[in-house]
Amino acid sequence: MKLLQCYIDNIITTALMEDINYIDAAADNLIPADHRSSAYYVAKDEGVVCGIEIAKRVFDLAGGDVDFRILLQDGTKVKKGDIIAEMDGSTLTLLKGERTALNILQHMSGIATATNKCVELVKGTNASVTDTRKTLPGLRALQKYAVTVGGGKNHRFNLSDAAMLKDNHIDAYGGITAAVSALREKIGHTVKIEVEVRTLDELREALENRVEIIMLDNMSCEEMTEAVKMTDGKALLEASGNVTAENIRSVAETGVDIISLGALTHSVKCFDISMKIKKD
């Protein structure tokens, strides 16, 4: 997955303008313009690095004149004490870009780390781990990229990617059959239909309508096991709702094809990384 540079630069520029505004009241009044320093990123926990190229770009846009050497690329598993990158250059740039770069790097590494944990937990089963649209406004592509770095897959990027009938669509339109029938008359041949079901009876109705993907919403493992038997490969089955690292293995062992977790992006813990300036 390759993110557009203009998209990345727009996020960084917005973040820098929010953080610095006009001047850095401390650095600009304390540090001479020609002052130079060396610094490094150090991991303070075990996890997966993600966003290091974006962190590097922050210093280009925060003033430049920094030689940023990446030692550990995205996807690398690190342990406490590992040096991720080294920097030499303008002290003003290092100080002005420090927080923005770390905010992005820590957040993306947190997502990659959490995703990788879930991917490892379902190894040996049929299930793949995916994200959802429960992302922070403006950061969706960064967050979804981080999921792939952690070994997961992406669900829809937006509402245009697929026709997904959630419970509110179905309740508002008058049922699964009515909604699917009406939708098929209007969508193009390349658009897949996914239907969310809450019961095995709704699953049966979705199967009768030959939809491509069926989301099992907040079902128990016993219900999902029965759903897999009923479906018998006629559609992809996605488990969703209240899935955690503690129960994801049990969910995967039901035989579902996909497990989606909103928590990978909406409530993930940042991965602890520090930038340290070397003392003379």
mmCIF file with all atom_site columns, N, CA and C in Angstrom, residues 43-92:
data_model
loop_
_atom_site.group_PDB
_atom_site.id
_atom_site.type_symbol
_atom_site.label_atom_id
_atom_site.label_alt_id
_atom_site.label_comp_id
_atom_site.label_asym_id
_atom_site.label_entity_id
_atom_site.label_seq_id
_atom_site.pdbx_PDB_ins_code
_atom_site.Cartn_x
_atom_site.Cartn_y
_atom_site.Cartn_z
_atom_site.occupancy
_atom_site.B_iso_or_equiv
_atom_site.pdbx_formal_charge
_atom_site.auth_seq_id
_atom_site.auth_comp_id
_atom_site.auth_asym_id
_atom_site.auth_atom_id
_atom_site.pdbx_PDB_model_num
ATOM 1   N N  . ALA A 1 43 ? 12.802 2.853  20.962 1.00 0.00 ? 43 ALA A N  1
ATOM 2   C CA . ALA A 1 43 ? 11.590 2.145  21.374 1.00 0.00 ? 43 ALA A CA 1
ATOM 3   C C  . ALA A 1 43 ? 11.619 1.924  22.876 1.00 0.00 ? 43 ALA A C  1
ATOM 4   N N  . LYS A 1 44 ? 10.469 2.130  23.516 1.00 0.00 ? 44 LYS A N  1
ATOM 5   C CA . LYS A 1 44 ? 10.386 1.953  24.961 1.00 0.00 ? 44 LYS A CA 1
ATOM 6   C C  . LYS A 1 44 ? 9.489  0.781  25.345 1.00 0.00 ? 44 LYS A C  1
ATOM 7   N N  . ASP A 1 45 ? 9.172  -0.051 24.347 1.00 0.00 ? 45 ASP A N  1
ATOM 8   C CA . ASP A 1 45 ? 8.335  -1.229 24.573 1.00 0.00 ? 45 ASP A CA 1
ATOM 9   C C  . ASP A 1 45 ? 8.558  -2.180 23.410 1.00 0.00 ? 45 ASP A C  1
ATOM 10  N N  . GLU A 1 46 ? 7.873  -3.320 23.424 1.00 0.00 ? 46 GLU A N  1
ATOM 11  C CA . GLU A 1 46 ? 7.918  -4.248 22.297 1.00 0.00 ? 46 GLU A CA 1
ATOM 12  C C  . GLU A 1 46 ? 6.741  -3.971 21.373 1.00 0.00 ? 46 GLU A C  1
ATOM 13  N N  . GLY A 1 47 ? 7.000  -3.976 20.066 1.00 0.00 ? 47 GLY A N  1
ATOM 14  C CA . GLY A 1 47 ? 5.909  -3.716 19.138 1.00 0.00 ? 47 GLY A CA 1
ATOM 15  C C  . GLY A 1 47 ? 6.378  -3.711 17.703 1.00 0.00 ? 47 GLY A C  1
ATOM 16  N N  . VAL A 1 48 ? 5.559  -3.103 16.828 1.00 0.00 ? 48 VAL A N  1
ATOM 17  C CA . VAL A 1 48 ? 5.831  -3.049 15.393 1.00 0.00 ? 48 VAL A CA 1
ATOM 18  C C  . VAL A 1 48 ? 5.943  -1.595 14.959 1.00 0.00 ? 48 VAL A C  1
ATOM 19  N N  . VAL A 1 49 ? 7.034  -1.244 14.302 1.00 0.00 ? 49 VAL A N  1
ATOM 20  C CA . VAL A 1 49 ? 7.247  0.121  13.824 1.00 0.00 ? 49 VAL A CA 1
ATOM 21  C C  . VAL A 1 49 ? 6.349  0.409  12.629 1.00 0.00 ? 49 VAL A C  1
ATOM 22  N N  . CYS A 1 50 ? 5.753  1.592  12.620 1.00 0.00 ? 50 CYS A N  1
ATOM 23  C CA . CYS A 1 50 ? 4.955  2.013  11.471 1.00 0.00 ? 50 CYS A CA 1
ATOM 24  C C  . CYS A 1 50 ? 4.914  3.536  11.419 1.00 0.00 ? 50 CYS A C  1
ATOM 25  N N  . GLY A 1 51 ? 5.141  4.090  10.235 1.00 0.00 ? 51 GLY A N  1
ATOM 26  C CA . GLY A 1 51 ? 5.065  5.535  10.046 1.00 0.00 ? 51 GLY A CA 1
ATOM 27  C C  . GLY A 1 51 ? 6.411  6.230  10.065 1.00 0.00 ? 51 GLY A C  1
ATOM 28  N N  . ILE A 1 52 ? 7.502  5.484  9.970  1.00 0.00 ? 52 ILE A N  1
ATOM 29  C CA . ILE A 1 52 ? 8.818  6.093  10.091 1.00 0.00 ? 52 ILE A CA 1
ATOM 30  C C  . ILE A 1 52 ? 9.129  7.029  8.920  1.00 0.00 ? 52 ILE A C  1
ATOM 31  N N  . GLU A 1 53 ? 8.700  6.692  7.704  1.00 0.00 ? 53 GLU A N  1
ATOM 32  C CA . GLU A 1 53 ? 8.921  7.580  6.562  1.00 0.00 ? 53 GLU A CA 1
ATOM 33  C C  . GLU A 1 53 ? 8.130  8.876  6.716  1.00 0.00 ? 53 GLU A C  1
ATOM 34  N N  . ILE A 1 54 ? 6.957  8.781  7.327  1.00 0.00 ? 54 ILE A N  1
ATOM 35  C CA . ILE A 1 54 ? 6.144  9.975  7.554  1.00 0.00 ? 54 ILE A CA 1
ATOM 36  C C  . ILE A 1 54 ? 6.789  10.850 8.618  1.00 0.00 ? 54 ILE A C  1
ATOM 37  N N  . ALA A 1 55 ? 7.319  10.220 9.658  1.00 0.00 ? 55 ALA A N  1
ATOM 38  C CA . ALA A 1 55 ? 8.045  10.973 10.686 1.00 0.00 ? 55 ALA A CA 1
ATOM 39  C C  . ALA A 1 55 ? 9.235  11.708 10.062 1.00 0.00 ? 55 ALA A C  1
ATOM 40  N N  . LYS A 1 56 ? 9.935  11.035 9.179  1.00 0.00 ? 56 LYS A N  1
ATOM 41  C CA . LYS A 1 56 ? 11.062 11.662 8.483  1.00 0.00 ? 56 LYS A CA 1
ATOM 42  C C  . LYS A 1 56 ? 10.612 12.885 7.702  1.00 0.00 ? 56 LYS A C  1
ATOM 43  N N  . ARG A 1 57 ? 9.486  12.786 7.027  1.00 0.00 ? 57 ARG A N  1
ATOM 44  C CA . ARG A 1 57 ? 8.970  13.889 6.206  1.00 0.00 ? 57 ARG A CA 1
ATOM 45  C C  . ARG A 1 57 ? 8.580  15.094 7.063  1.00 0.00 ? 57 ARG A C  1
ATOM 46  N N  . VAL A 1 58 ? 8.171  14.851 8.294  1.00 0.00 ? 58 VAL A N  1
ATOM 47  C CA . VAL A 1 58 ? 7.806  15.962 9.186  1.00 0.00 ? 58 VAL A CA 1
ATOM 48  C C  . VAL A 1 58 ? 8.952  16.957 9.293  1.00 0.00 ? 58 VAL A C  1
ATOM 49  N N  . PHE A 1 59 ? 10.168 16.483 9.425  1.00 0.00 ? 59 PHE A N  1
ATOM 50  C CA . PHE A 1 59 ? 11.316 17.373 9.613  1.00 0.00 ? 59 PHE A CA 1
ATOM 51  C C  . PHE A 1 59 ? 11.648 18.140 8.336  1.00 0.00 ? 59 PHE A C  1
ATOM 52  N N  . ASP A 1 60 ? 11.340 17.559 7.175  1.00 0.00 ? 60 ASP A N  1
ATOM 53  C CA . ASP A 1 60 ? 11.495 18.307 5.919  1.00 0.00 ? 60 ASP A CA 1
ATOM 54  C C  . ASP A 1 60 ? 10.582 19.527 5.918  1.00 0.00 ? 60 ASP A C  1
ATOM 55  N N  . LEU A 1 61 ? 9.343  19.326 6.351  1.00 0.00 ? 61 LEU A N  1
ATOM 56  C CA . LEU A 1 61 ? 8.352  20.391 6.299  1.00 0.00 ? 61 LEU A CA 1
ATOM 57  C C  . LEU A 1 61 ? 8.424  21.333 7.497  1.00 0.00 ? 61 LEU A C  1
ATOM 58  N N  . ALA A 1 62 ? 9.113  20.895 8.551  1.00 0.00 ? 62 ALA A N  1
ATOM 59  C CA . ALA A 1 62 ? 9.225  21.741 9.752  1.00 0.00 ? 62 ALA A CA 1
ATOM 60  C C  . ALA A 1 62 ? 10.423 22.686 9.684  1.00 0.00 ? 62 ALA A C  1
ATOM 61  N N  . GLY A 1 63 ? 11.193 22.633 8.603  1.00 0.00 ? 63 GLY A N  1
ATOM 62  C CA . GLY A 1 63 ? 12.334 23.524 8.475  1.00 0.00 ? 63 GLY A CA 1
ATOM 63  C C  . GLY A 1 63 ? 13.484 22.957 7.675  1.00 0.00 ? 63 GLY A C  1
ATOM 64  N N  . GLY A 1 64 ? 13.512 21.639 7.549  1.00 0.00 ? 64 GLY A N  1
ATOM 65  C CA . GLY A 1 64 ? 14.559 21.001 6.755  1.00 0.00 ? 64 GLY A CA 1
ATOM 66  C C  . GLY A 1 64 ? 15.912 21.017 7.439  1.00 0.00 ? 64 GLY A C  1
ATOM 67  N N  . ASP A 1 65 ? 16.939 20.736 6.648  1.00 0.00 ? 65 ASP A N  1
ATOM 68  C CA . ASP A 1 65 ? 18.331 20.715 7.125  1.00 0.00 ? 65 ASP A CA 1
ATOM 69  C C  . ASP A 1 65 ? 18.534 19.664 8.216  1.00 0.00 ? 65 ASP A C  1
ATOM 70  N N  . VAL A 1 66 ? 17.921 18.499 8.041  1.00 0.00 ? 66 VAL A N  1
ATOM 71  C CA . VAL A 1 66 ? 18.100 17.387 8.969  1.00 0.00 ? 66 VAL A CA 1
ATOM 72  C C  . VAL A 1 66 ? 18.397 16.120 8.162  1.00 0.00 ? 66 VAL A C  1
ATOM 73  N N  . ASP A 1 67 ? 19.487 15.472 8.497  1.00 0.00 ? 67 ASP A N  1
ATOM 74  C CA . ASP A 1 67 ? 19.819 14.163 7.906  1.00 0.00 ? 67 ASP A CA 1
ATOM 75  C C  . ASP A 1 67 ? 19.152 13.099 8.777  1.00 0.00 ? 67 ASP A C  1
ATOM 76  N N  . PHE A 1 68 ? 18.135 12.447 8.234  1.00 0.00 ? 68 PHE A N  1
ATOM 77  C CA . PHE A 1 68 ? 17.314 11.484 8.970  1.00 0.00 ? 68 PHE A CA 1
ATOM 78  C C  . PHE A 1 68 ? 17.631 10.094 8.449  1.00 0.00 ? 68 PHE A C  1
ATOM 79  N N  . ARG A 1 69 ? 18.243 9.270  9.264  1.00 0.00 ? 69 ARG A N  1
ATOM 80  C CA . ARG A 1 69 ? 18.659 7.926  8.853  1.00 0.00 ? 69 ARG A CA 1
ATOM 81  C C  . ARG A 1 69 ? 17.754 6.880  9.498  1.00 0.00 ? 69 ARG A C  1
ATOM 82  N N  . ILE A 1 70 ? 16.985 6.185  8.673  1.00 0.00 ? 70 ILE A N  1
ATOM 83  C CA . ILE A 1 70 ? 16.072 5.146  9.167  1.00 0.00 ? 70 ILE A CA 1
ATOM 84  C C  . ILE A 1 70 ? 16.861 3.855  9.375  1.00 0.00 ? 70 ILE A C  1
ATOM 85  N N  . LEU A 1 71 ? 16.832 3.348  10.578 1.00 0.00 ? 71 LEU A N  1
ATOM 86  C CA . LEU A 1 71 ? 17.532 2.106  10.896 1.00 0.00 ? 71 LEU A CA 1
ATOM 87  C C  . LEU A 1 71 ? 16.589 0.903  10.878 1.00 0.00 ? 71 LEU A C  1
ATOM 88  N N  . LEU A 1 72 ? 15.327 1.121  11.236 1.00 0.00 ? 72 LEU A N  1
ATOM 89  C CA . LEU A 1 72 ? 14.334 0.046  11.268 1.00 0.00 ? 72 LEU A CA 1
ATOM 90  C C  . LEU A 1 72 ? 13.107 0.483  10.480 1.00 0.00 ? 72 LEU A C  1
ATOM 91  N N  . GLN A 1 73 ? 12.804 -0.240 9.417  1.00 0.00 ? 73 GLN A N  1
ATOM 92  C CA . GLN A 1 73 ? 11.714 0.134  8.515  1.00 0.00 ? 73 GLN A CA 1
ATOM 93  C C  . GLN A 1 73 ? 10.351 -0.277 9.073  1.00 0.00 ? 73 GLN A C  1
ATOM 94  N N  . ASP A 1 74 ? 9.294  0.256  8.458  1.00 0.00 ? 74 ASP A N  1
ATOM 95  C CA . ASP A 1 74 ? 7.933  -0.135 8.810  1.00 0.00 ? 74 ASP A CA 1
ATOM 96  C C  . ASP A 1 74 ? 7.780  -1.652 8.740  1.00 0.00 ? 74 ASP A C  1
ATOM 97  N N  . GLY A 1 75 ? 7.095  -2.207 9.730  1.00 0.00 ? 75 GLY A N  1
ATOM 98  C CA . GLY A 1 75 ? 6.876  -3.641 9.784  1.00 0.00 ? 75 GLY A CA 1
ATOM 99  C C  . GLY A 1 75 ? 7.887  -4.378 10.639 1.00 0.00 ? 75 GLY A C  1
ATOM 100 N N  . THR A 1 76 ? 8.946  -3.680 11.056 1.00 0.00 ? 76 THR A N  1
ATOM 101 C CA . THR A 1 76 ? 9.966  -4.309 11.885 1.00 0.00 ? 76 THR A CA 1
ATOM 102 C C  . THR A 1 76 ? 9.461  -4.468 13.320 1.00 0.00 ? 76 THR A C  1
ATOM 103 N N  . LYS A 1 77 ? 9.653  -5.655 13.874 1.00 0.00 ? 77 LYS A N  1
ATOM 104 C CA . LYS A 1 77 ? 9.312  -5.870 15.271 1.00 0.00 ? 77 LYS A CA 1
ATOM 105 C C  . LYS A 1 77 ? 10.483 -5.415 16.134 1.00 0.00 ? 77 LYS A C  1
ATOM 106 N N  . VAL A 1 78 ? 10.186 -4.581 17.116 1.00 0.00 ? 78 VAL A N  1
ATOM 107 C CA . VAL A 1 78 ? 11.234 -4.016 17.960 1.00 0.00 ? 78 VAL A CA 1
ATOM 108 C C  . VAL A 1 78 ? 10.998 -4.380 19.417 1.00 0.00 ? 78 VAL A C  1
ATOM 109 N N  . LYS A 1 79 ? 12.058 -4.252 20.191 1.00 0.00 ? 79 LYS A N  1
ATOM 110 C CA . LYS A 1 79 ? 11.967 -4.449 21.640 1.00 0.00 ? 79 LYS A CA 1
ATOM 111 C C  . LYS A 1 79 ? 12.460 -3.186 22.335 1.00 0.00 ? 79 LYS A C  1
ATOM 112 N N  . LYS A 1 80 ? 12.211 -3.090 23.607 1.00 0.00 ? 80 LYS A N  1
ATOM 113 C CA . LYS A 1 80 ? 12.606 -1.925 24.390 1.00 0.00 ? 80 LYS A CA 1
ATOM 114 C C  . LYS A 1 80 ? 14.109 -1.684 24.254 1.00 0.00 ? 80 LYS A C  1
ATOM 115 N N  . GLY A 1 81 ? 14.468 -0.439 23.938 1.00 0.00 ? 81 GLY A N  1
ATOM 116 C CA . GLY A 1 81 ? 15.874 -0.071 23.792 1.00 0.00 ? 81 GLY A CA 1
ATOM 117 C C  . GLY A 1 81 ? 16.377 -0.041 22.372 1.00 0.00 ? 81 GLY A C  1
ATOM 118 N N  . ASP A 1 82 ? 15.621 -0.593 21.427 1.00 0.00 ? 82 ASP A N  1
ATOM 119 C CA . ASP A 1 82 ? 16.052 -0.585 20.027 1.00 0.00 ? 82 ASP A CA 1
ATOM 120 C C  . ASP A 1 82 ? 16.043 0.840  19.477 1.00 0.00 ? 82 ASP A C  1
ATOM 121 N N  . ILE A 1 83 ? 17.083 1.195  18.721 1.00 0.00 ? 83 ILE A N  1
ATOM 122 C CA . ILE A 1 83 ? 17.164 2.505  18.074 1.00 0.00 ? 83 ILE A CA 1
ATOM 123 C C  . ILE A 1 83 ? 16.504 2.398  16.701 1.00 0.00 ? 83 ILE A C  1
ATOM 124 N N  . ILE A 1 84 ? 15.503 3.217  16.480 1.00 0.00 ? 84 ILE A N  1
ATOM 125 C CA . ILE A 1 84 ? 14.702 3.138  15.243 1.00 0.00 ? 84 ILE A CA 1
ATOM 126 C C  . ILE A 1 84 ? 15.260 4.037  14.148 1.00 0.00 ? 84 ILE A C  1
ATOM 127 N N  . ALA A 1 85 ? 15.760 5.215  14.530 1.00 0.00 ? 85 ALA A N  1
ATOM 128 C CA . ALA A 1 85 ? 16.298 6.166  13.551 1.00 0.00 ? 85 ALA A CA 1
ATOM 129 C C  . ALA A 1 85 ? 17.270 7.098  14.252 1.00 0.00 ? 85 ALA A C  1
ATOM 130 N N  . GLU A 1 86 ? 18.168 7.691  13.446 1.00 0.00 ? 86 GLU A N  1
ATOM 131 C CA . GLU A 1 86 ? 19.113 8.688  13.946 1.00 0.00 ? 86 GLU A CA 1
ATOM 132 C C  . GLU A 1 86 ? 18.996 9.949  13.107 1.00 0.00 ? 86 GLU A C  1
ATOM 133 N N  . MET A 1 87 ? 19.221 11.109 13.726 1.00 0.00 ? 87 MET A N  1
ATOM 134 C CA . MET A 1 87 ? 19.080 12.392 13.056 1.00 0.00 ? 87 MET A CA 1
ATOM 135 C C  . MET A 1 87 ? 20.247 13.303 13.388 1.00 0.00 ? 87 MET A C  1
ATOM 136 N N  . ASP A 1 88 ? 20.687 14.065 12.396 1.00 0.00 ? 88 ASP A N  1
ATOM 137 C CA . ASP A 1 88 ? 21.703 15.100 12.591 1.00 0.00 ? 88 ASP A CA 1
ATOM 138 C C  . ASP A 1 88 ? 21.259 16.332 11.815 1.00 0.00 ? 88 ASP A C  1
ATOM 139 N N  . GLY A 1 89 ? 21.364 17.517 12.441 1.00 0.00 ? 89 GLY A N  1
ATOM 140 C CA . GLY A 1 89 ? 21.026 18.723 11.698 1.00 0.00 ? 89 GLY A CA 1
ATOM 141 C C  . GLY A 1 89 ? 20.549 19.859 12.568 1.00 0.00 ? 89 GLY A C  1
ATOM 142 N N  . SER A 1 90 ? 19.731 20.707 11.975 1.00 0.00 ? 90 SER A N  1
ATOM 143 C CA . SER A 1 90 ? 19.246 21.911 12.639 1.00 0.00 ? 90 SER A CA 1
ATOM 144 C C  . SER A 1 90 ? 18.513 21.578 13.938 1.00 0.00 ? 90 SER A C  1
ATOM 145 N N  . THR A 1 91 ? 19.011 22.141 15.033 1.00 0.00 ? 91 THR A N  1
ATOM 146 C CA . THR A 1 91 ? 18.358 21.919 16.328 1.00 0.00 ? 91 THR A CA 1
ATOM 147 C C  . THR A 1 91 ? 16.944 22.499 16.325 1.00 0.00 ? 91 THR A C  1
ATOM 148 N N  . LEU A 1 92 ? 16.767 23.653 15.683 1.00 0.00 ? 92 LEU A N  1
ATOM 149 C CA . LEU A 1 92 ? 15.432 24.262 15.618 1.00 0.00 ? 92 LEU A CA 1
ATOM 150 C C  . LEU A 1 92 ? 14.438 23.338 14.921 1.00 0.00 ? 92 LEU A C  1
#
